Tab-separated table of C-alpha atoms in Angstrom:
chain	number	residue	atom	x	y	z
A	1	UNK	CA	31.358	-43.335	31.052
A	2	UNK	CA	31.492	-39.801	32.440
A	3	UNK	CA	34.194	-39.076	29.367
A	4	UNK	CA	31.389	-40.450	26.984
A	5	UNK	CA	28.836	-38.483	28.177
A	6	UNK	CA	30.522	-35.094	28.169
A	7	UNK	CA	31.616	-36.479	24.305
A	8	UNK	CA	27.712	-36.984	23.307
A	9	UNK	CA	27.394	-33.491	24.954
A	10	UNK	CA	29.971	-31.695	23.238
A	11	UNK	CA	29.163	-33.332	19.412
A	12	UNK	CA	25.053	-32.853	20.339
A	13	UNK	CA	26.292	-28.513	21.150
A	14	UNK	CA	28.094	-28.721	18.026
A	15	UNK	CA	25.084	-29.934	16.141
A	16	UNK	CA	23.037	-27.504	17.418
A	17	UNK	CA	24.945	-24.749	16.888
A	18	UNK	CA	22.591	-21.792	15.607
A	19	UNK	CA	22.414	-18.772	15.785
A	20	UNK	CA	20.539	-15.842	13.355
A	21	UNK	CA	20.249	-12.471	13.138
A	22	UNK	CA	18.044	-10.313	11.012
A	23	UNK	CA	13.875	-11.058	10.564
A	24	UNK	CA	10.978	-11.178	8.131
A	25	UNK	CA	10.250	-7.405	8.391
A	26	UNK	CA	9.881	-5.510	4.519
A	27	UNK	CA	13.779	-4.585	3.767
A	28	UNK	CA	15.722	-7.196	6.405
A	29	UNK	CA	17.167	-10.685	5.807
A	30	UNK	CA	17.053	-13.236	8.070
A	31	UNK	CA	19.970	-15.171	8.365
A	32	UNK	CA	20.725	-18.198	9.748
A	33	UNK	CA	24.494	-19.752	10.276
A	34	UNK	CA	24.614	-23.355	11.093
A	35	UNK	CA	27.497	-25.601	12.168
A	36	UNK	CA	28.529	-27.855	8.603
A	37	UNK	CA	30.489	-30.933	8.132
A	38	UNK	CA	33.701	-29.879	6.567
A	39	UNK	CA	35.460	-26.465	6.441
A	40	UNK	CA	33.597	-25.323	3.442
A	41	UNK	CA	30.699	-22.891	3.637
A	42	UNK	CA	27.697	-22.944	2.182
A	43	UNK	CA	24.842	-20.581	0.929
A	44	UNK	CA	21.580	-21.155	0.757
A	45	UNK	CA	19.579	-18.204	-0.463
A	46	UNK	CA	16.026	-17.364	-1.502
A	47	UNK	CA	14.794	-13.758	-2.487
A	48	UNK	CA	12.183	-12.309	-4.392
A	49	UNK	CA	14.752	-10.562	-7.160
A	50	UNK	CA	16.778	-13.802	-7.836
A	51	UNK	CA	16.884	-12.846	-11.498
A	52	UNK	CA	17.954	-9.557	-11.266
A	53	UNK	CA	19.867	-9.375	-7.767
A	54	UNK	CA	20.749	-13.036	-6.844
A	55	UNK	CA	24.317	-13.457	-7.880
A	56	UNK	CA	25.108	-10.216	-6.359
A	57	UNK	CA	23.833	-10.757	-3.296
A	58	UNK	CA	25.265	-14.252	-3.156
A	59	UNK	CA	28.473	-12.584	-3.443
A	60	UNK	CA	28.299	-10.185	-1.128
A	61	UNK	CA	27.278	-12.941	1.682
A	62	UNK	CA	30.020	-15.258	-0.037
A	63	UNK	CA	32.562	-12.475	0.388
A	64	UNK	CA	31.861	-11.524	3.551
A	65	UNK	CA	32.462	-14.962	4.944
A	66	UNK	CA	35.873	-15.091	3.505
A	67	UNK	CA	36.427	-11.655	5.257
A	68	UNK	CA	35.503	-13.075	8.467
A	69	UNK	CA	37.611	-16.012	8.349
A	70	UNK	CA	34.158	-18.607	8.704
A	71	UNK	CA	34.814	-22.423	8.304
A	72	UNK	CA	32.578	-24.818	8.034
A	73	UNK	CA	29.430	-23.274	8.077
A	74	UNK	CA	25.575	-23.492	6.533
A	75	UNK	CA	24.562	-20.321	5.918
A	76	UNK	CA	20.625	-19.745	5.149
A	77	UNK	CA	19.744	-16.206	3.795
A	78	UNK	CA	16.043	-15.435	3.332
A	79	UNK	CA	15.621	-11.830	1.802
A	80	UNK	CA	12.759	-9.487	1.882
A	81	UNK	CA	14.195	-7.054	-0.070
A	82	UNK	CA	17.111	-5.866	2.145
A	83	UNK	CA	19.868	-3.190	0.828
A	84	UNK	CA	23.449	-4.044	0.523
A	85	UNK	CA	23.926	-2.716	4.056
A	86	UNK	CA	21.217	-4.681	5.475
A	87	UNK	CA	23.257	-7.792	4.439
A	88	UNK	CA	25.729	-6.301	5.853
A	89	UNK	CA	25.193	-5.374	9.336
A	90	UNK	CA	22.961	-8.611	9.610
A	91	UNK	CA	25.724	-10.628	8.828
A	92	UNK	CA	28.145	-8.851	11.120
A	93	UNK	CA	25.434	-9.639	13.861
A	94	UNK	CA	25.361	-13.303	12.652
A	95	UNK	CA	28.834	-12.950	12.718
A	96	UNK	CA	29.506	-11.835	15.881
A	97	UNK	CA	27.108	-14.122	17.573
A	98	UNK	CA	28.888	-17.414	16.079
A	99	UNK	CA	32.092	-16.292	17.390
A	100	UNK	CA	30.811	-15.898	21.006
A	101	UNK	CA	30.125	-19.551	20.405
A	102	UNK	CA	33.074	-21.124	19.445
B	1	UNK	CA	13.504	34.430	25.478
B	2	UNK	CA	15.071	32.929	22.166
B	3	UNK	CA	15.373	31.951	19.094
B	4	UNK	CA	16.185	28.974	18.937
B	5	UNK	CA	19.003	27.292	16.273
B	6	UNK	CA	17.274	24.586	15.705
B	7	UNK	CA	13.310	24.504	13.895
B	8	UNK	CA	11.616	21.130	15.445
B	9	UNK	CA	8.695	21.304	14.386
B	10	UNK	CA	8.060	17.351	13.521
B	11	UNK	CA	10.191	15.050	14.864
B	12	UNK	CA	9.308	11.771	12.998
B	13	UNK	CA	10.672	8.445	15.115
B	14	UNK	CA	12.351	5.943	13.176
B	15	UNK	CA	12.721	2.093	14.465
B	16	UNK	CA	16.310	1.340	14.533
B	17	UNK	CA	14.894	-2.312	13.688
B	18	UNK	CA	13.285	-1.143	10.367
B	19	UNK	CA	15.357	-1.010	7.482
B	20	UNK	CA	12.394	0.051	4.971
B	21	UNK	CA	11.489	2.776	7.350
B	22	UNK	CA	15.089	3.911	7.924
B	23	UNK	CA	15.790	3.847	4.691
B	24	UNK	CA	12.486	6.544	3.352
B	25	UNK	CA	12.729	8.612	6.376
B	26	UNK	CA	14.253	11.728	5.247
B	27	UNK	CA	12.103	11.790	1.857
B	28	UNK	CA	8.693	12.689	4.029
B	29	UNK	CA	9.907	16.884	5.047
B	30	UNK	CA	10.438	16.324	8.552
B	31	UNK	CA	12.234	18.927	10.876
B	32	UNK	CA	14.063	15.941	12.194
B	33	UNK	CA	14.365	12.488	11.953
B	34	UNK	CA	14.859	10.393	15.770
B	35	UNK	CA	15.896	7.097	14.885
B	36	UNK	CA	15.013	4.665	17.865
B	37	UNK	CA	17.480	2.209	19.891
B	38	UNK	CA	14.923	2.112	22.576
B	39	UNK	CA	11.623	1.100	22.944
B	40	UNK	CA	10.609	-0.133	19.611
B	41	UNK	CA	13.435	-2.444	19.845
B	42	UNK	CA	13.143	-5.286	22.217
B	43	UNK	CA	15.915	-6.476	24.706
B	44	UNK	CA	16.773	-9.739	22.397
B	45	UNK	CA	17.225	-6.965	19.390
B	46	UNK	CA	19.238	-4.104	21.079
B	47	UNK	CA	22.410	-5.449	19.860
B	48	UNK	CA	21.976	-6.257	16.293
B	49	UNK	CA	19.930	-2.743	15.394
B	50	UNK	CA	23.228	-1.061	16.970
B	51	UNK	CA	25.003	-2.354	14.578
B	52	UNK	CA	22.000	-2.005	11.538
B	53	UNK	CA	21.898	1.508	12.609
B	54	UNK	CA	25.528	2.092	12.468
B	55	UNK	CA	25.357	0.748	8.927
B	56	UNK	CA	22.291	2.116	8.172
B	57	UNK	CA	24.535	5.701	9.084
B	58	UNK	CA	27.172	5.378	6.348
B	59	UNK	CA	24.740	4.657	3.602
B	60	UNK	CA	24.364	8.536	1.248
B	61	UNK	CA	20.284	8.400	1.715
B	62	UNK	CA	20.910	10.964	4.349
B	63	UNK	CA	20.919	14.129	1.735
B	64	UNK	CA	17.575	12.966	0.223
B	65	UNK	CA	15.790	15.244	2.408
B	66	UNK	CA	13.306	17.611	0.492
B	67	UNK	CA	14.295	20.449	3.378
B	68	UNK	CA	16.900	20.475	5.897
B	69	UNK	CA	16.531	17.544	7.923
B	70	UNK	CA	18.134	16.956	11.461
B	71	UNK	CA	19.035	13.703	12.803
B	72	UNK	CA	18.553	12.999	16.251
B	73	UNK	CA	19.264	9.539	17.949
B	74	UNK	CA	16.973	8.573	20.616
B	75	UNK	CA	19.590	5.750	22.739
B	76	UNK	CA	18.206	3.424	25.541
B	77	UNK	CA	18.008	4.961	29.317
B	78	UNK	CA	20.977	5.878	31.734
B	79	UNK	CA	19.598	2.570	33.854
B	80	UNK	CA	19.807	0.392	31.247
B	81	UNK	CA	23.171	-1.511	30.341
B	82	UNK	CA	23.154	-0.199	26.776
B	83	UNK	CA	23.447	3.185	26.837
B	84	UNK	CA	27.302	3.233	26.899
B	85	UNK	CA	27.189	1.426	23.481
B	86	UNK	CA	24.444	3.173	22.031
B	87	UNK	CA	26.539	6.550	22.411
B	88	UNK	CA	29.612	4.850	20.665
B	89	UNK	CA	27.548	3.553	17.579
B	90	UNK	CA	26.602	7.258	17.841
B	91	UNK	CA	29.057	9.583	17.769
B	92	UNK	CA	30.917	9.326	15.025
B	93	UNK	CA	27.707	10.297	12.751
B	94	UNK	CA	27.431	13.575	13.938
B	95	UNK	CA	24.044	13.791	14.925
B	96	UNK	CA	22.497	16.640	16.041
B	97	UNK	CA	21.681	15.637	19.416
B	98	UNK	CA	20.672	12.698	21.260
B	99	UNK	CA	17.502	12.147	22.659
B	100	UNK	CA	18.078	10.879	26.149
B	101	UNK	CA	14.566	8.806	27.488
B	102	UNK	CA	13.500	8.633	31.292
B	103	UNK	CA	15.857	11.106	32.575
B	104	UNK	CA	15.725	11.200	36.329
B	105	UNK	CA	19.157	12.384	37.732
B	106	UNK	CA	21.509	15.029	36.684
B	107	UNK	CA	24.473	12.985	37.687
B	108	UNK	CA	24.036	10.624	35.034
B	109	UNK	CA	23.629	13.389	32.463
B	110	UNK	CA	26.938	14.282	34.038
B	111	UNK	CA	28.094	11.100	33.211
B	112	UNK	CA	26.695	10.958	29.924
B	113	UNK	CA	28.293	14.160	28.833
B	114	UNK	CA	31.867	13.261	29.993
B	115	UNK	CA	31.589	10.074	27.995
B	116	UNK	CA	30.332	12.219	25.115
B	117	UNK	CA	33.170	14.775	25.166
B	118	UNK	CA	35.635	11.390	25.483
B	119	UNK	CA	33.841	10.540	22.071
B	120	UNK	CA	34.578	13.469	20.387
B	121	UNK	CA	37.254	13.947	21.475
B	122	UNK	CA	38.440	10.149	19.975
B	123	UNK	CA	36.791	11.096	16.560
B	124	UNK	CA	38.075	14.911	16.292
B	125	UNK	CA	35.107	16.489	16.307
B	126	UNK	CA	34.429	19.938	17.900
B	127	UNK	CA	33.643	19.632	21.865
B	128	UNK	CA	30.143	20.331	22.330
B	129	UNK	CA	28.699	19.954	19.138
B	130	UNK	CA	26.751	16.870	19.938
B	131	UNK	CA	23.467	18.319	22.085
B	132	UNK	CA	20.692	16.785	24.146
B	133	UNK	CA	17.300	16.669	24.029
B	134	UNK	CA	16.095	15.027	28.005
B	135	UNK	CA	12.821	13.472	27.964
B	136	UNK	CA	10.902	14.004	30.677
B	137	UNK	CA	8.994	10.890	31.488
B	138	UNK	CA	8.888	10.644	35.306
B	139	UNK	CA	7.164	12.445	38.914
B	140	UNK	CA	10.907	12.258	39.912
B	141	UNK	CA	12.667	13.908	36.687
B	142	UNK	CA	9.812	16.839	36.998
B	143	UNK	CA	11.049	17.054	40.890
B	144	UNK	CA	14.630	17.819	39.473
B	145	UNK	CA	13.378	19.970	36.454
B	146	UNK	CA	15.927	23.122	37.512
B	147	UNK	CA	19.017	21.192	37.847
B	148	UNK	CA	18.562	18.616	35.012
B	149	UNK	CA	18.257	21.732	32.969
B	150	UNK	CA	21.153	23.451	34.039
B	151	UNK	CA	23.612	20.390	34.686
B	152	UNK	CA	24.755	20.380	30.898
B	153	UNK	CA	25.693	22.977	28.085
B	154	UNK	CA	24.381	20.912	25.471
B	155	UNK	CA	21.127	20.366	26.580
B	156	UNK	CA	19.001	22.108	23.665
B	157	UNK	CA	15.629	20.637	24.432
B	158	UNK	CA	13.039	19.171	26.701
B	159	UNK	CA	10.767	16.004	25.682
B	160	UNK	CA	7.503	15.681	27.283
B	161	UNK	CA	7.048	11.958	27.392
B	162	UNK	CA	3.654	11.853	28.267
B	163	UNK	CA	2.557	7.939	28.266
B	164	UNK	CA	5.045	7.028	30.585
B	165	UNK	CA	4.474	10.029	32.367
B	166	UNK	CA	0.852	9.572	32.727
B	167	UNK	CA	1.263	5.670	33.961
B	168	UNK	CA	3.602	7.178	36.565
B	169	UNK	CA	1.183	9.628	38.270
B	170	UNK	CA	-1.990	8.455	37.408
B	171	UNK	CA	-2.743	11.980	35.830
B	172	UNK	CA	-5.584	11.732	33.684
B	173	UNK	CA	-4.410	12.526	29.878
B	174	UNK	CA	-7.099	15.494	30.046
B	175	UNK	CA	-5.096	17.481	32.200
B	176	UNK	CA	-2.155	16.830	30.288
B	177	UNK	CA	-1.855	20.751	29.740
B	178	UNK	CA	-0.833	20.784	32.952
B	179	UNK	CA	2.010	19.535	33.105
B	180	UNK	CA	3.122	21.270	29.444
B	181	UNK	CA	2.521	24.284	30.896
B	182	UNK	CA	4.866	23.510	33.907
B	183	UNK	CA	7.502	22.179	31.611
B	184	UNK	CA	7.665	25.074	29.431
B	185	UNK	CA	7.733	27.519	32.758
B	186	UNK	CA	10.789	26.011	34.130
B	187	UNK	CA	12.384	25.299	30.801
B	188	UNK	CA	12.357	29.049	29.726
B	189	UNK	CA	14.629	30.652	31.896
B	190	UNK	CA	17.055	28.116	30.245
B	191	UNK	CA	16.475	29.075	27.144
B	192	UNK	CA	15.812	25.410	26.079
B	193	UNK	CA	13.290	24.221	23.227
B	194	UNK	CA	9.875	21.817	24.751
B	195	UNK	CA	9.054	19.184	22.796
B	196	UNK	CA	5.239	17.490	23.020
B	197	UNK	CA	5.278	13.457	22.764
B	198	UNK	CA	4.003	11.365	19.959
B	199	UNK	CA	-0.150	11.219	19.042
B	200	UNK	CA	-0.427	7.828	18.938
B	201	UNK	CA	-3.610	7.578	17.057
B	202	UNK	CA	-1.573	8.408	13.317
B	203	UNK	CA	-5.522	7.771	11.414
B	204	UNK	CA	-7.002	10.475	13.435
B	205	UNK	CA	-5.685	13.704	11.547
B	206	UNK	CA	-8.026	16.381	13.553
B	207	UNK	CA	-7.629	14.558	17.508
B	208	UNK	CA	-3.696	15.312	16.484
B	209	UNK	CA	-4.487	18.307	15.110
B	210	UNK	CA	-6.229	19.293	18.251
B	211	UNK	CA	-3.477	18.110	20.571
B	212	UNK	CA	-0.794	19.653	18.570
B	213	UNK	CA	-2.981	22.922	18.973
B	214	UNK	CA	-3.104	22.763	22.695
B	215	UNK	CA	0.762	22.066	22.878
B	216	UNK	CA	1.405	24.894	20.546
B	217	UNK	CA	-1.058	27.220	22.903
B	218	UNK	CA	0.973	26.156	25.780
B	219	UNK	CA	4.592	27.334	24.361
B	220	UNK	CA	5.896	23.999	23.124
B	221	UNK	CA	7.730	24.251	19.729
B	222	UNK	CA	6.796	21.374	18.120
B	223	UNK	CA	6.033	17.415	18.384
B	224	UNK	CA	6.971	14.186	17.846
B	225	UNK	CA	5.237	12.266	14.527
B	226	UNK	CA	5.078	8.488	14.549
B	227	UNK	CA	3.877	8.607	10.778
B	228	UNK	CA	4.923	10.399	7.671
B	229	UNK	CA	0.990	11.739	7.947
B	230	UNK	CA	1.280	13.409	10.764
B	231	UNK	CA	4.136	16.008	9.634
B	232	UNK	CA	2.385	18.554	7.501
B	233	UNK	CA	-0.323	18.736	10.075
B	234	UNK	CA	2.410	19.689	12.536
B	235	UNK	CA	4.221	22.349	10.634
B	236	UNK	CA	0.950	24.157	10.162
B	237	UNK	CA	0.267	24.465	13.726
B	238	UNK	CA	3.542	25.045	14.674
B	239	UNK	CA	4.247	27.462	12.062
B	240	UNK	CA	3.164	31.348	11.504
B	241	UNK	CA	-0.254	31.631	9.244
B	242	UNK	CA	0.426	34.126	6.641
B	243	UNK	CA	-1.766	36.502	8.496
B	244	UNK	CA	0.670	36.358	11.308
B	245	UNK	CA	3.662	36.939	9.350
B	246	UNK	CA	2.017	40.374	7.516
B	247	UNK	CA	0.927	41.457	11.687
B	248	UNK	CA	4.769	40.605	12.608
B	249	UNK	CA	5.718	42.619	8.944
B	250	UNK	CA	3.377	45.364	9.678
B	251	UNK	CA	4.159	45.886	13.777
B	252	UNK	CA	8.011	45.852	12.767
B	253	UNK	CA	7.447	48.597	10.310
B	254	UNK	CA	5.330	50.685	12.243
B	255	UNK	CA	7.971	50.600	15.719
B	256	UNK	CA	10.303	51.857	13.077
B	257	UNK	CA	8.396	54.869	12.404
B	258	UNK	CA	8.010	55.496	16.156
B	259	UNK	CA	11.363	55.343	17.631
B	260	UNK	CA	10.843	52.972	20.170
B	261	UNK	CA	7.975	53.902	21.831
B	262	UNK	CA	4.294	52.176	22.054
B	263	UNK	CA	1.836	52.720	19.924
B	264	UNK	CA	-1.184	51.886	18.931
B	265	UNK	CA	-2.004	49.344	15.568
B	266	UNK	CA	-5.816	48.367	14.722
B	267	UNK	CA	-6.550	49.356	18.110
B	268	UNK	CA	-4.581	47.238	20.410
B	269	UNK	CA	-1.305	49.013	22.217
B	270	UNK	CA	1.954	47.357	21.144
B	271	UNK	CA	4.681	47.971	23.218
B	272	UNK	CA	8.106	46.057	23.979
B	273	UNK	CA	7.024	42.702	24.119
B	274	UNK	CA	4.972	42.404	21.955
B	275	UNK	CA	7.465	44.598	19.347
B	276	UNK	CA	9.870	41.301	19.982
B	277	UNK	CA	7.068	38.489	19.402
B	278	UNK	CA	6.881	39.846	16.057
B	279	UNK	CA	10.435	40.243	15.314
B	280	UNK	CA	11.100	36.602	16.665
B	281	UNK	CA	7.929	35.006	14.759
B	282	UNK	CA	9.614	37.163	11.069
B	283	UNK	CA	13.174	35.533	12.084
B	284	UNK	CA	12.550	32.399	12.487
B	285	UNK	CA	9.700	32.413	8.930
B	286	UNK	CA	12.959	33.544	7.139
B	287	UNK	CA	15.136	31.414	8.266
B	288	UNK	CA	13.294	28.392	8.157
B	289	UNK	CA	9.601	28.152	8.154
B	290	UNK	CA	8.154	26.915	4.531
C-alpha cells in the first residue's frame, strides 16, 4: 500500500510539473514548460505579430529546445512583443528551472 | 579638489526586469544608465533578470546613445545572498562601475573588491578598471563614512540614498540638506564624486527641479532620474549657464594678464580659488558638458 501511495505521488509530481519564467510586462514572454506524454515537444505560441514574426519566433523556441536536450515537454509561449534575446534568456530561465526538477 | 573623469550628471535607473525599458534606455541622453538587480526586482525574480540582463548585455543597442553614455550596474546588497552572482553576470560587460546599495562595512567592500579583481582577472581585463559607486543608505554607513571611503581604489562615487536613509533615522526629508552637506564634506578629501537619490515624483518637473537645485547648491554632482523626463532638467542644473562659462572665460583671461596675482573683475577680488573654480567649471564644459 505504502509502494502505491508513493506511486500516486510520484505520477501526481510528474503531472504537475510546471514551471515558467518570463511575465506579461510590454517586451517579455511568458513561458510556460509543462511535463508531456511522449518525448516529443510541443509549442504552443500566441503573439501579436504572428504574420510577420511567428515562424521565426517558433523557431527560435523550437531550436532552443533541441539545444537543451528537452524531452517530452509542453511548451506555452505568450509574447508581448519580446526581442530575440528576451526569448532567449527567458527560456534559459525556463530552462534552468525544469532541470532543477528532474 | 578635482575633476572628476567621469560627468554624472543624470543617472537614469533601469529595471533589470524590463525588457522595453532596457532596451530604449540609452536613446533618452543620459550621463549614465544604472540598470537595477535590486529593488525593482523582487526576491522570486532575482534569478531570471540575472540572466535577462546578461542577455540583455550582448545585444549592439548599447552604441545608440545620442552622447556618451556610461553604464553602471546597481547589484543587490553585501547581506543579501545574491550579490556574488550579480558581480559574475557583471563583469564581463565592462561596466563602468557598480553601484553597491546599503553599504555599511568596509570589510565587505573588501570583500567585494577581491572578488572583483578575481573577475577580471578570469576575463583579462585591466585590474581596476571596474569602479564603485557606495550608496549611502544607513545611520551606520554615515558612522563609517572615512573608512568606507578610503577602504577601496575604485571607489569613484558616493550615493545618497535618501528614502532608506530617512526611514532609518526618522530625519524629516526637509532637512535632507543636512545630511548632503555632510556627505559631500567627508567625501572631498577623497576626491570622490556625491551623487543625490532619485525624485520620486517624475510628473512634478519644478519640485525636481527644486531638489536638484538644492543638491547642486550643496556640492553634489548630479542625480539619479527614474524617468527619461527628468534628464534634461538635471543637466541644466548641474551644468554651467552660458553666463558662467563667459565669467570662467573672462577670469582665466584676465589671471593671464596678471601673472598670478589677485585682482579685481566687476568689482569682486579674485584670487587663487576662485582662479581654479573657473578653470575647473571651462574643463569640464569642454570636455563634456552640452
Amino acid at each position: 500500500m505504502k509502494n502505491y501511495d508513493r506511486m500516486v505521488d510520484v505520477l501526481t509530481e510528474e503531472k504537475e510539473r510546471v514551471t515558467e519564467a518570463g511575465s506579461n510586462r510590454q517586451g517579455d514572454v511568458h513561458l510556460v514548460f509543462r511535463k508531456a506524454i511522449g518525448p516529443c515537444c510541443s509549442l504552443h505560441l500566441t503573439t501579436p505579430y504572428e504574420r510577420i514574426f511567428g515562424q521565426h519566433l517558433r523557431s527560435i523556441i523550437l531550436n532552443l529546445a533541441r539545444e537543451n536536450g528537452l524531452e517530452g515537454v509542453s511548451i506555452e509561449a505568450e509574447d508581448h512583443g519580446a526581442w530575440d534575446y528576451v526569448f532567449q534568456a527567458r527560456f534559459e530561465a525556463c530552462c534552468r528551472k525544469w532541470l532543477q526538477k528532474i | 579638489m578635482r575633476i572628476h573623469p567621469f560627468l554624472w550628471r543624470s543617472m537614469l535607473y533601469v529595471p533589470g526586469n524590463q525588457p522595453h525599458m532596457i532596451q530604449k534606455c540609452m536613446r533618452y541622453g543620459a550621463d549614465a544608465v544604472i540598470i537595477d538587480l535590486e529593488d525593482s526586482v523582487s526576491v522570486e525574480e532575482k534569478e531570471d533578470t540575472r540572466i535577462l540582463v546578461d542577455h540583455a548585455l550582448k545585444q549592439p543597442m548599447w552604441d545608440c546613445s545620442p552622447i556618451k553614455t556610461d553604464l553602471l550596474i546597481r547589484i543587490n546588497g553585501l547581506h543579501t545572498p545574491y550579490w556574488a552572482e550579480d558581480l559574475e553576470m557583471a563583469v564581463p560587460h565592462q561596466p563602468v562601475a557598480i553601484k553597491i546599495p546599503k553599504v555599511e562595512s568596509p570589510d565587505s567592500i573588501r570583500t567585494l573588491d577581491r572578488g572583483l579583481e578575481a573577475l577580471e582577472k578570469h576575463h583579462h581585463l585591466p585590474l581596476g578598471q571596474v569602479k564603485l559607486v557606495l550608496t549611502i543608505e544607513t545611520a551606520k554607513a554615515f558612522l563609517h563614512l572615512p573608512e568606507l571611503c578610503a577602504c577601496s581604489s575604485r571607489i569613484v562615487g558616493l550615493g545618497l540614498g535618501s528614502e532608506d536613509l530617512l526611514t532609518d533615522t526618522g530625519i524629516q526629508r526637509e532637512h535632507l540638506s543636512f545630511l548632503r552637506l555632510q556627505l559631500v564634506m567627508i567625501a572631498r578629501p577623497f576626491d570622490l564624486m556625491v551623487l543625490d537619490s532619485v525624485f520620486p515624483d517624475y510628473h512634478n518637473p519644478e519640485g525636481l527641479r527644486t531638489e536638484a537645485q538644492l543638491a547642486h547648491s550643496s556640492g553634489m554632482n548630479g542625480k539619479s532620474a527614474i524617468h527619461p523626463d527628468q534628464i534634461p532638467i538635471l543637466h541644466q542644473v548641474f551644468s554651467p549657464s552660458a553666463h558662467q562659462i563667459e565669467w570662467a572665460k573672462e577670469i582665466v583671461r584676465q589671471s593671464g594678464h596678471n601673472k598670478g596675482n589677485a585682482f579685481s573683475y566687476k568689482g569682486s577680488m579674485v584670487d587663487e580659488p576662485i582662479l581654479l573654480r573657473a578653470r575647473m567649471m571651462l574643463q569640464r564644459w569642454e570636455e563634456g558638458y552640452e
